[in-house]
Amino acid sequence: MNSSNGMFKGFLYRYGKIMTAYILLTVAVWIMGMILLPQFLMVDYSFWAVDEVAQAKAMNQVAVLETRLDRLDAEIRAAQKEMRAAGDAAEKDRISRRIADLERRAGEVEAGFVPLDKAISDPPRAYGLKNYAYLAKNTLHRSIFFKTMVVSLTVTFTAFLLCYPIAYYLAQVVNKQTAAVVFIGLITPYWVNEILRTFAWLMMLSQNGLINIALQALGIVDAPVDFLNNNSGVIIGMVYCYVLFMVFPIYNTLDTLDHNQIEAARDLGAGWWRIHTRIAIPHAKPGIAVGCIMTFMVAAGTYAVPSILGGTSSLWFTQVIYSWFFDGGNWNQGSAYAFVLLVLCIVFIMAMTRLFKVRLEDIAK
Amino acid sequence: MTSKKILSLFTHAYVVFFLCYMLLPLAIMAAAAFNKHSIPTVMPWKGATLEWFAILFNDGILWKAVVNSFIIGAGVICLSIPIGLAGALFLMQLSSKARSLFYAVMVSPILTPGVIIGISTLVFWNTFGVSGGIFLTIIGQTTFISSFCMLLFMARLQRFDKSLEEAALDLGASQHQVFFRVVLPFLRPTIITAVGIAFLQSFENYNTTLFVIGAQSTMTIRIAGMVRLGLTPEVNALALIFIGLTVTAAIAYELKRRAEKRRQAVQKEAAKQADAMAPIAPGADMVPA
Amino acid sequence: MGSAIDLEKVSMRFGDYLALDNVDLHIREGEFFSLLGSSGCGKTTILRIISGFLDPSQGQVRIGGRDMAGIGPNKRPTALIFQNLALFPLMSVADNIGFGLDVRGVPRADRRKKVDELLELIALPGAADKLVTELSGGQRQRVAIARALAVAPEVLLLDEPLSALDLKLRQHMRQELRAIQQRTGVTFLYITHDQSEALAMSDRVGVMSQAMIEQVGTPDEVYNRPASPFVASFVGANNVFRGRVTRMDNGMAVLDTRFGALTGRVGEGSSLNVSDTAMLFVRPEDFSLANGSTDGLNIVSSRVRFQQFEGAFVNLHLENRDGRRDLTVQWTNRPDLPRLDRGQELRVGFRHDRAMVLPRGELANE
């Protein structure tokens, strides 16, 4: 209490009243209203399902009430007919009293709809692990989940192998001028829309795309390879799309490595393999961790690449989530799947920070 | 010596290969924009044409989506810059323990898959009866773009010399005046960068937008639709324009950076010269012994 | 003359660390006052408390007689010159100098006039539209002073502003600071760890050690009549002889030391009795060769260890007979100085009234 009081005083002292109010309010709205509460609500969604039994019961009751209401309406109409036909006042009086009675009963029945309507539009919630159990039991979805995980790991690892030499080259080998030119070559594709980047590879990998033409011309294959209906297309496309998430963090750390260290190692007789495994890679660890985390996260969480480069037989987990929301109309189920994906990413982040002994703060880049 | 040469040759060959890998697909995509063939390809080449550009410019649906993208981009800028700035100022003022906790929460949107940001935003606002559309897209994108802005501001603030703030206070400025006269001008280059990055992120976002856009469309959503169904080289024409803009911007940025470097060198030189003409004591000789 | 700054029983605590311990300090209006101390002694803390960036844990701060409790740094009649100057890099020289006036809402024309006046004062006319980054180190220094003077402060606080300059420029800036102070008549409180700076510029000096002020006095008092062993050893070089008081007589004390019986003047305000342990201080420059009358002189027999030639001075390092204690003697360079060899026996002397006897205490370990 004392320290938070001191913190508040520190804010006032440094920023004054109005700025302090702006800072604290804005941060509170962002953290609560945009980050935490939406996430909590999604997790909450994932733990309940519509109580279908109660919902069906309510629907039945609605049907019963509707027939009852129809019958009352018919009786009222019949009575009104009688009324018009009726002669003396006493009879009219009797009929009108009957109509009033019928209308009162119809009103009662109508009132009975209100709770039922609510039960149908906002049905009772049954909390439990039903949505997760569904994923565990559904072999197709389960296999898609594991495939997403394995392929994302493959993409991450491949991207690392491709990127490390480039990052090292830019940071330690080449002069700043050349590096700037190479950087423009690297950044350009990064600024082009992700969809268009993927589309470029759709052109490369299609049946009569450049790669198949080249493979056939070289006589490596006889018939065009169907990249788009197995995972290879997705892997190639993802590596291409997300490679820069790997290059820049590694570059940033390698850039801070004093070149004298490498020369000292060389001077002491280390070969290039030793220089990398003993000097450069240990130094680049935080960058490698960040690169792997970012690449894995965007790969596992992407919808764009698999929806363009993956055929119908190679669905991605995000596509399953999407279909729960917008085709199946079951947000609870979709939320459960989304939460599983989130947990996968969190586990990966924790594993990487543990493995590379970096802190979350180092990820700020 | 020779093994070193081979290694160096191999490295350079690899860099060239890598650049080809990055750029060749884009080049081919761009080239196909001029092919008469009705599906996007460079082989077979059926002759050069500009008709795909004409079709692109007359594509009303696409341009409407582009307008939406700009509206969303503007909204995201208006929200995420103040939020990111507040976040950075907030974190800078915390003790290190509280800071790492809040920091983790505030960068988490960057480390969360975009689809999950989209889903949680959709689910949250649905409870208030707000369904997908431009407003929700702005909110969803702002959630994580604010984190990027915050990181940019933090990086800049870490280089801020706190004694400037104290000097201004000491000279009688109120905290307000300190912020608007000293801190904000210092942050100005970062604000410009942040505006650019926020807009680009928003413009090109797909994964979050997909879940919160509802029945509306943005350019990226529209392109994805075009790529998946009924593909014509119109997309290639659009891609070419994009690549052109990107390359121009990248080169302009690089030129500006070099100009800035030259300018700093000139200033340094001026300061050096000022040093060389060392100050003659003003009235120092008048000091009573 | 009134009081510019008064600190009454001011303490400052950072957690468990006591940065200021019950400090009393009174600085007179219009004087150039220096606080001298090594790093970590609390002098910067005093400065930050006076300028309002820190609230004291205990005690009262008055500036111009007014209590400053609860008054922020932007409301105090002080102006601070930062160690790194803290000039605003994005503003021109004129905007820097005029900043304090601008935030007070002074109209542009009046501001411009004042800025021109101050540029004149610091001898940088015509530099108004330059960028701070285009100035040399000394020019930046002067702009920082002008910026602080622009708000017409009652007190100017200077936090080692010269430490980043090279030696020559630093010596030059000393004169300049002193000249500006005398021309403007503003009270200067100057923080430094450089004793020659403090002695050369100040009307009065406060010597600090470990959260306390050891002595306040004119440069002459502090140097020639130190109040404590710390001040004696911190300000200037001093030879120290430890011993036991054997006789007290009319403000003079005789000490039994490893160099024999030595006599010195007892420091003002320090009470000593026979058989107390005490310290006798004597400056290297107070020694002379003892060959003649020994009246009123302490005589020390020693051996030459080595000699250092420094141009204007010669430093002579001597040791006592058993080689356990050494002393430093400084002579000005004269042609009649004797040639001395290593190991040569030498008798040197110093006058009784040039030696200072103080109760035993802590020394400054430089």
mmCIF file of N, CA and C in Angstrom, chain A residues 193-288:
data_model
loop_
_atom_site.group_PDB
_atom_site.id
_atom_site.type_symbol
_atom_site.label_atom_id
_atom_site.label_comp_id
_atom_site.label_asym_id
_atom_site.label_seq_id
_atom_site.Cartn_x
_atom_site.Cartn_y
_atom_site.Cartn_z
ATOM 1 N N ASN A 193 2.468 -7.057 -48.638
ATOM 2 C CA ASN A 193 1.402 -7.743 -47.920
ATOM 3 C C ASN A 193 1.623 -9.260 -47.819
ATOM 4 N N GLU A 194 1.359 -9.781 -46.635
ATOM 5 C CA GLU A 194 1.540 -11.213 -46.390
ATOM 6 C C GLU A 194 0.777 -12.061 -47.411
ATOM 7 N N ILE A 195 -0.422 -11.622 -47.737
ATOM 8 C CA ILE A 195 -1.237 -12.368 -48.705
ATOM 9 C C ILE A 195 -0.549 -12.388 -50.065
ATOM 10 N N LEU A 196 0.008 -11.246 -50.443
ATOM 11 C CA LEU A 196 0.664 -11.185 -51.750
ATOM 12 C C LEU A 196 1.947 -12.006 -51.759
ATOM 13 N N ARG A 197 2.666 -11.976 -50.626
ATOM 14 C CA ARG A 197 3.868 -12.813 -50.519
ATOM 15 C C ARG A 197 3.500 -14.280 -50.730
ATOM 16 N N THR A 198 2.420 -14.669 -50.080
ATOM 17 C CA THR A 198 1.979 -16.059 -50.207
ATOM 18 C C THR A 198 1.531 -16.348 -51.634
ATOM 19 N N PHE A 199 0.845 -15.371 -52.194
ATOM 20 C CA PHE A 199 0.366 -15.536 -53.562
ATOM 21 C C PHE A 199 1.532 -15.732 -54.531
ATOM 22 N N ALA A 200 2.637 -15.009 -54.283
ATOM 23 C CA ALA A 200 3.803 -15.180 -55.146
ATOM 24 C C ALA A 200 4.242 -16.638 -55.147
ATOM 25 N N TRP A 201 4.173 -17.282 -53.986
ATOM 26 C CA TRP A 201 4.573 -18.683 -53.929
ATOM 27 C C TRP A 201 3.502 -19.605 -54.485
ATOM 28 N N LEU A 202 2.268 -19.160 -54.465
ATOM 29 C CA LEU A 202 1.231 -19.946 -55.134
ATOM 30 C C LEU A 202 1.570 -20.057 -56.612
ATOM 31 N N MET A 203 2.027 -18.936 -57.183
ATOM 32 C CA MET A 203 2.410 -18.957 -58.592
ATOM 33 C C MET A 203 3.616 -19.859 -58.818
ATOM 34 N N MET A 204 4.574 -19.807 -57.889
ATOM 35 C CA MET A 204 5.786 -20.605 -58.058
ATOM 36 C C MET A 204 5.494 -22.097 -57.969
ATOM 37 N N LEU A 205 4.566 -22.451 -57.077
ATOM 38 C CA LEU A 205 4.406 -23.865 -56.726
ATOM 39 C C LEU A 205 3.264 -24.561 -57.462
ATOM 40 N N SER A 206 2.477 -23.807 -58.233
ATOM 41 C CA SER A 206 1.308 -24.445 -58.844
ATOM 42 C C SER A 206 1.739 -25.473 -59.895
ATOM 43 N N GLN A 207 0.777 -26.239 -60.357
ATOM 44 C CA GLN A 207 1.028 -27.341 -61.311
ATOM 45 C C GLN A 207 1.928 -26.901 -62.469
ATOM 46 N N ASN A 208 1.603 -25.712 -63.035
ATOM 47 C CA ASN A 208 2.450 -25.249 -64.126
ATOM 48 C C ASN A 208 3.242 -24.024 -63.704
ATOM 49 N N GLY A 209 3.599 -24.002 -62.415
ATOM 50 C CA GLY A 209 4.407 -22.899 -61.892
ATOM 51 C C GLY A 209 5.872 -23.083 -62.243
ATOM 52 N N LEU A 210 6.652 -22.084 -61.872
ATOM 53 C CA LEU A 210 8.052 -22.053 -62.281
ATOM 54 C C LEU A 210 8.835 -23.248 -61.756
ATOM 55 N N ILE A 211 8.541 -23.650 -60.523
ATOM 56 C CA ILE A 211 9.323 -24.733 -59.929
ATOM 57 C C ILE A 211 9.068 -26.041 -60.659
ATOM 58 N N ASN A 212 7.804 -26.304 -60.932
ATOM 59 C CA ASN A 212 7.504 -27.537 -61.656
ATOM 60 C C ASN A 212 8.089 -27.516 -63.059
ATOM 61 N N ILE A 213 8.038 -26.376 -63.720
ATOM 62 C CA ILE A 213 8.626 -26.280 -65.064
ATOM 63 C C ILE A 213 10.120 -26.564 -64.983
ATOM 64 N N ALA A 214 10.765 -25.975 -63.976
ATOM 65 C CA ALA A 214 12.202 -26.177 -63.827
ATOM 66 C C ALA A 214 12.524 -27.639 -63.528
ATOM 67 N N LEU A 215 11.758 -28.228 -62.587
ATOM 68 C CA LEU A 215 12.022 -29.620 -62.213
ATOM 69 C C LEU A 215 11.866 -30.542 -63.415
ATOM 70 N N GLN A 216 10.828 -30.269 -64.226
ATOM 71 C CA GLN A 216 10.598 -31.130 -65.387
ATOM 72 C C GLN A 216 11.669 -30.904 -66.442
ATOM 73 N N ALA A 217 12.042 -29.665 -66.645
ATOM 74 C CA ALA A 217 13.057 -29.369 -67.645
ATOM 75 C C ALA A 217 14.385 -30.013 -67.273
ATOM 76 N N LEU A 218 14.673 -30.058 -65.988
ATOM 77 C CA LEU A 218 15.925 -30.681 -65.549
ATOM 78 C C LEU A 218 15.812 -32.198 -65.505
ATOM 79 N N GLY A 219 14.628 -32.690 -65.774
ATOM 80 C CA GLY A 219 14.438 -34.127 -65.780
ATOM 81 C C GLY A 219 14.435 -34.755 -64.408
ATOM 82 N N ILE A 220 14.186 -33.957 -63.373
ATOM 83 C CA ILE A 220 14.187 -34.514 -62.013
ATOM 84 C C ILE A 220 12.882 -35.260 -61.756
ATOM 85 N N VAL A 221 11.789 -34.695 -62.278
ATOM 86 C CA VAL A 221 10.510 -35.399 -62.151
ATOM 87 C C VAL A 221 9.865 -35.498 -63.531
ATOM 88 N N ASP A 222 8.985 -36.473 -63.680
ATOM 89 C CA ASP A 222 8.295 -36.642 -64.961
ATOM 90 C C ASP A 222 7.004 -35.832 -64.981
ATOM 91 N N ALA A 223 6.241 -35.978 -63.917
ATOM 92 C CA ALA A 223 4.964 -35.270 -63.853
ATOM 93 C C ALA A 223 5.084 -34.159 -62.823
ATOM 94 N N PRO A 224 4.302 -33.079 -62.967
ATOM 95 C CA PRO A 224 4.364 -31.997 -61.990
ATOM 96 C C PRO A 224 4.081 -32.475 -60.568
ATOM 97 N N VAL A 225 4.816 -31.915 -59.623
ATOM 98 C CA VAL A 225 4.618 -32.280 -58.223
ATOM 99 C C VAL A 225 3.459 -31.462 -57.668
ATOM 100 N N ASP A 226 2.593 -32.112 -56.922
ATOM 101 C CA ASP A 226 1.452 -31.408 -56.346
ATOM 102 C C ASP A 226 1.831 -30.849 -54.974
ATOM 103 N N PHE A 227 2.558 -29.695 -54.983
ATOM 104 C CA PHE A 227 3.012 -29.107 -53.716
ATOM 105 C C PHE A 227 1.840 -28.657 -52.842
ATOM 106 N N LEU A 228 0.751 -28.294 -53.523
ATOM 107 C CA LEU A 228 -0.301 -27.586 -52.800
ATOM 108 C C LEU A 228 -1.221 -28.520 -52.038
ATOM 109 N N ASN A 229 -1.114 -29.808 -52.298
ATOM 110 C CA ASN A 229 -2.010 -30.676 -51.552
ATOM 111 C C ASN A 229 -1.308 -31.544 -50.520
ATOM 112 N N ASN A 230 -0.024 -31.285 -50.337
ATOM 113 C CA ASN A 230 0.610 -31.860 -49.148
ATOM 114 C C ASN A 230 1.196 -30.697 -48.362
ATOM 115 N N ASN A 231 1.875 -30.971 -47.273
ATOM 116 C CA ASN A 231 2.319 -29.871 -46.411
ATOM 117 C C ASN A 231 3.500 -29.096 -46.952
ATOM 118 N N SER A 232 4.148 -29.625 -48.007
ATOM 119 C CA SER A 232 5.380 -28.973 -48.452
ATOM 120 C C SER A 232 5.126 -27.536 -48.887
ATOM 121 N N GLY A 233 4.026 -27.303 -49.578
ATOM 122 C CA GLY A 233 3.717 -25.946 -50.022
ATOM 123 C C GLY A 233 3.575 -25.000 -48.846
ATOM 124 N N VAL A 234 2.873 -25.473 -47.813
ATOM 125 C CA VAL A 234 2.657 -24.635 -46.629
ATOM 126 C C VAL A 234 3.997 -24.327 -45.956
ATOM 127 N N ILE A 235 4.845 -25.352 -45.852
ATOM 128 C CA ILE A 235 6.147 -25.138 -45.198
ATOM 129 C C ILE A 235 6.978 -24.125 -45.973
ATOM 130 N N ILE A 236 7.058 -24.347 -47.298
ATOM 131 C CA ILE A 236 7.865 -23.432 -48.113
ATOM 132 C C ILE A 236 7.335 -22.010 -47.995
ATOM 133 N N GLY A 237 6.033 -21.862 -48.110
ATOM 134 C CA GLY A 237 5.421 -20.531 -48.036
ATOM 135 C C GLY A 237 5.644 -19.867 -46.704
ATOM 136 N N MET A 238 5.517 -20.643 -45.630
ATOM 137 C CA MET A 238 5.681 -20.048 -44.295
ATOM 138 C C MET A 238 7.122 -19.636 -44.049
ATOM 139 N N VAL A 239 8.048 -20.483 -44.448
ATOM 140 C CA VAL A 239 9.453 -20.121 -44.263
ATOM 141 C C VAL A 239 9.719 -18.813 -44.982
ATOM 142 N N TYR A 240 9.185 -18.718 -46.191
ATOM 143 C CA TYR A 240 9.395 -17.496 -46.964
ATOM 144 C C TYR A 240 8.773 -16.285 -46.260
ATOM 145 N N CYS A 241 7.552 -16.454 -45.806
ATOM 146 C CA CYS A 241 6.823 -15.324 -45.231
ATOM 147 C C CYS A 241 7.417 -14.860 -43.906
ATOM 148 N N TYR A 242 7.945 -15.787 -43.116
ATOM 149 C CA TYR A 242 8.292 -15.422 -41.742
ATOM 150 C C TYR A 242 9.790 -15.414 -41.474
ATOM 151 N N VAL A 243 10.558 -15.584 -42.567
ATOM 152 C CA VAL A 243 11.998 -15.703 -42.405
ATOM 153 C C VAL A 243 12.588 -14.454 -41.731
ATOM 154 N N LEU A 244 11.973 -13.303 -41.970
ATOM 155 C CA LEU A 244 12.573 -12.077 -41.441
ATOM 156 C C LEU A 244 12.327 -11.905 -39.949
ATOM 157 N N PHE A 245 11.313 -12.593 -39.426
ATOM 158 C CA PHE A 245 11.130 -12.579 -37.981
ATOM 159 C C PHE A 245 12.340 -13.215 -37.309
ATOM 160 N N MET A 246 13.048 -14.030 -38.082
ATOM 161 C CA MET A 246 14.236 -14.701 -37.561
ATOM 162 C C MET A 246 15.489 -13.869 -37.834
ATOM 163 N N VAL A 247 15.601 -13.300 -39.021
ATOM 164 C CA VAL A 247 16.835 -12.602 -39.393
ATOM 165 C C VAL A 247 17.119 -11.438 -38.445
ATOM 166 N N PHE A 248 16.117 -10.583 -38.221
ATOM 167 C CA PHE A 248 16.408 -9.330 -37.524
ATOM 168 C C PHE A 248 16.804 -9.514 -36.061
ATOM 169 N N PRO A 249 16.091 -10.328 -35.289
ATOM 170 C CA PRO A 249 16.557 -10.511 -33.903
ATOM 171 C C PRO A 249 17.970 -11.071 -33.828
ATOM 172 N N ILE A 250 18.271 -12.045 -34.691
ATOM 173 C CA ILE A 250 19.614 -12.630 -34.644
ATOM 174 C C ILE A 250 20.644 -11.601 -35.083
ATOM 175 N N TYR A 251 20.292 -10.856 -36.119
ATOM 176 C CA TYR A 251 21.202 -9.804 -36.572
ATOM 177 C C TYR A 251 21.488 -8.812 -35.446
ATOM 178 N N ASN A 252 20.427 -8.396 -34.754
ATOM 179 C CA ASN A 252 20.592 -7.386 -33.702
ATOM 180 C C ASN A 252 21.552 -7.840 -32.614
ATOM 181 N N THR A 253 21.490 -9.117 -32.251
ATOM 182 C CA THR A 253 22.409 -9.568 -31.203
ATOM 183 C C THR A 253 23.817 -9.764 -31.762
ATOM 184 N N LEU A 254 23.894 -10.327 -32.976
ATOM 185 C CA LEU A 254 25.235 -10.557 -33.536
ATOM 186 C C LEU A 254 25.949 -9.238 -33.808
ATOM 187 N N ASP A 255 25.157 -8.205 -34.076
ATOM 188 C CA ASP A 255 25.727 -6.901 -34.365
ATOM 189 C C ASP A 255 26.481 -6.344 -33.153
ATOM 190 N N THR A 256 26.043 -6.745 -31.950
ATOM 191 C CA THR A 256 26.702 -6.242 -30.744
ATOM 192 C C THR A 256 27.924 -7.074 -30.367
ATOM 193 N N LEU A 257 28.173 -8.150 -31.123
ATOM 194 C CA LEU A 257 29.342 -8.979 -30.804
ATOM 195 C C LEU A 257 30.599 -8.270 -31.298
ATOM 196 N N ASP A 258 31.499 -8.021 -30.392
ATOM 197 C CA ASP A 258 32.752 -7.360 -30.739
ATOM 198 C C ASP A 258 33.552 -8.251 -31.683
ATOM 199 N N HIS A 259 33.879 -7.703 -32.866
ATOM 200 C CA HIS A 259 34.563 -8.522 -33.859
ATOM 201 C C HIS A 259 35.909 -9.016 -33.340
ATOM 202 N N ASN A 260 36.480 -8.281 -32.396
ATOM 203 C CA ASN A 260 37.755 -8.711 -31.817
ATOM 204 C C ASN A 260 37.649 -10.083 -31.166
ATOM 205 N N GLN A 261 36.460 -10.383 -30.637
ATOM 206 C CA GLN A 261 36.282 -11.693 -30.002
ATOM 207 C C GLN A 261 36.476 -12.807 -31.017
ATOM 208 N N ILE A 262 35.916 -12.576 -32.211
ATOM 209 C CA ILE A 262 36.046 -13.590 -33.257
ATOM 210 C C ILE A 262 37.503 -13.707 -33.674
ATOM 211 N N GLU A 263 38.157 -12.552 -33.809
ATOM 212 C CA GLU A 263 39.555 -12.592 -34.231
ATOM 213 C C GLU A 263 40.429 -13.220 -33.160
ATOM 214 N N ALA A 264 40.104 -12.942 -31.902
ATOM 215 C CA ALA A 264 40.867 -13.561 -30.817
ATOM 216 C C ALA A 264 40.714 -15.076 -30.875
ATOM 217 N N ALA A 265 39.465 -15.528 -31.105
ATOM 218 C CA ALA A 265 39.223 -16.965 -31.175
ATOM 219 C C ALA A 265 40.002 -17.570 -32.334
ATOM 220 N N ARG A 266 39.976 -16.868 -33.467
ATOM 221 C CA ARG A 266 40.697 -17.366 -34.645
ATOM 222 C C ARG A 266 42.183 -17.399 -34.347
ATOM 223 N N ASP A 267 42.654 -16.356 -33.701
ATOM 224 C CA ASP A 267 44.056 -16.240 -33.346
ATOM 225 C C ASP A 267 44.477 -17.386 -32.441
ATOM 226 N N LEU A 268 43.538 -17.813 -31.598
ATOM 227 C CA LEU A 268 43.846 -18.909 -30.677
ATOM 228 C C LEU A 268 43.675 -20.260 -31.344
ATOM 229 N N GLY A 269 43.370 -20.254 -32.650
ATOM 230 C CA GLY A 269 43.355 -21.503 -33.398
ATOM 231 C C GLY A 269 41.983 -22.114 -33.604
ATOM 232 N N ALA A 270 40.908 -21.360 -33.309
ATOM 233 C CA ALA A 270 39.582 -21.930 -33.506
ATOM 234 C C ALA A 270 39.224 -21.912 -34.984
ATOM 235 N N GLY A 271 38.647 -23.023 -35.460
ATOM 236 C CA GLY A 271 38.173 -23.087 -36.841
ATOM 237 C C GLY A 271 36.809 -22.415 -36.935
ATOM 238 N N TRP A 272 36.241 -22.328 -38.128
ATOM 239 C CA TRP A 272 34.978 -21.581 -38.268
ATOM 240 C C TRP A 272 33.848 -22.237 -37.502
ATOM 241 N N TRP A 273 33.881 -23.563 -37.410
ATOM 242 C CA TRP A 273 32.820 -24.258 -36.675
ATOM 243 C C TRP A 273 32.850 -23.877 -35.203
ATOM 244 N N ARG A 274 34.074 -23.886 -34.644
ATOM 245 C CA ARG A 274 34.234 -23.526 -33.240
ATOM 246 C C ARG A 274 33.841 -22.070 -33.002
ATOM 247 N N ILE A 275 34.226 -21.206 -33.936
ATOM 248 C CA ILE A 275 33.908 -19.787 -33.774
ATOM 249 C C ILE A 275 32.406 -19.609 -33.639
ATOM 250 N N HIS A 276 31.657 -20.354 -34.452
ATOM 251 C CA HIS A 276 30.206 -20.212 -34.389
ATOM 252 C C HIS A 276 29.622 -20.865 -33.149
ATOM 253 N N THR A 277 30.056 -22.103 -32.877
ATOM 254 C CA THR A 277 29.415 -22.811 -31.760
ATOM 255 C C THR A 277 29.854 -22.272 -30.408
ATOM 256 N N ARG A 278 31.070 -21.739 -30.317
ATOM 257 C CA ARG A 278 31.560 -21.302 -29.014
ATOM 258 C C ARG A 278 31.435 -19.810 -28.789
ATOM 259 N N ILE A 279 31.494 -19.016 -29.863
ATOM 260 C CA ILE A 279 31.495 -17.561 -29.695
ATOM 261 C C ILE A 279 30.182 -16.945 -30.201
ATOM 262 N N ALA A 280 29.921 -17.127 -31.482
ATOM 263 C CA ALA A 280 28.827 -16.352 -32.090
ATOM 264 C C ALA A 280 27.459 -16.817 -31.615
ATOM 265 N N ILE A 281 27.195 -18.117 -31.677
ATOM 266 C CA ILE A 281 25.851 -18.590 -31.304
ATOM 267 C C ILE A 281 25.553 -18.333 -29.822
ATOM 268 N N PRO A 282 26.491 -18.625 -28.916
ATOM 269 C CA PRO A 282 26.183 -18.273 -27.513
ATOM 270 C C PRO A 282 25.876 -16.794 -27.340
ATOM 271 N N HIS A 283 26.591 -15.949 -28.070
ATOM 272 C CA HIS A 283 26.326 -14.514 -27.949
ATOM 273 C C HIS A 283 24.947 -14.166 -28.506
ATOM 274 N N ALA A 284 24.557 -14.857 -29.578
ATOM 275 C CA ALA A 284 23.296 -14.533 -30.254
ATOM 276 C C ALA A 284 22.090 -15.175 -29.595
ATOM 277 N N LYS A 285 22.309 -15.917 -28.513
ATOM 278 C CA LYS A 285 21.222 -16.674 -27.880
ATOM 279 C C LYS A 285 19.916 -15.904 -27.700
ATOM 280 N N PRO A 286 19.970 -14.707 -27.093
ATOM 281 C CA PRO A 286 18.696 -13.996 -26.925
ATOM 282 C C PRO A 286 18.001 -13.745 -28.258
ATOM 283 N N GLY A 287 18.788 -13.379 -29.259
ATOM 284 C CA GLY A 287 18.210 -13.125 -30.579
ATOM 285 C C GLY A 287 17.608 -14.379 -31.178
ATOM 286 N N ILE A 288 18.308 -15.494 -31.004
ATOM 287 C CA ILE A 288 17.792 -16.756 -31.539
ATOM 288 C C ILE A 288 16.482 -17.108 -30.840
#
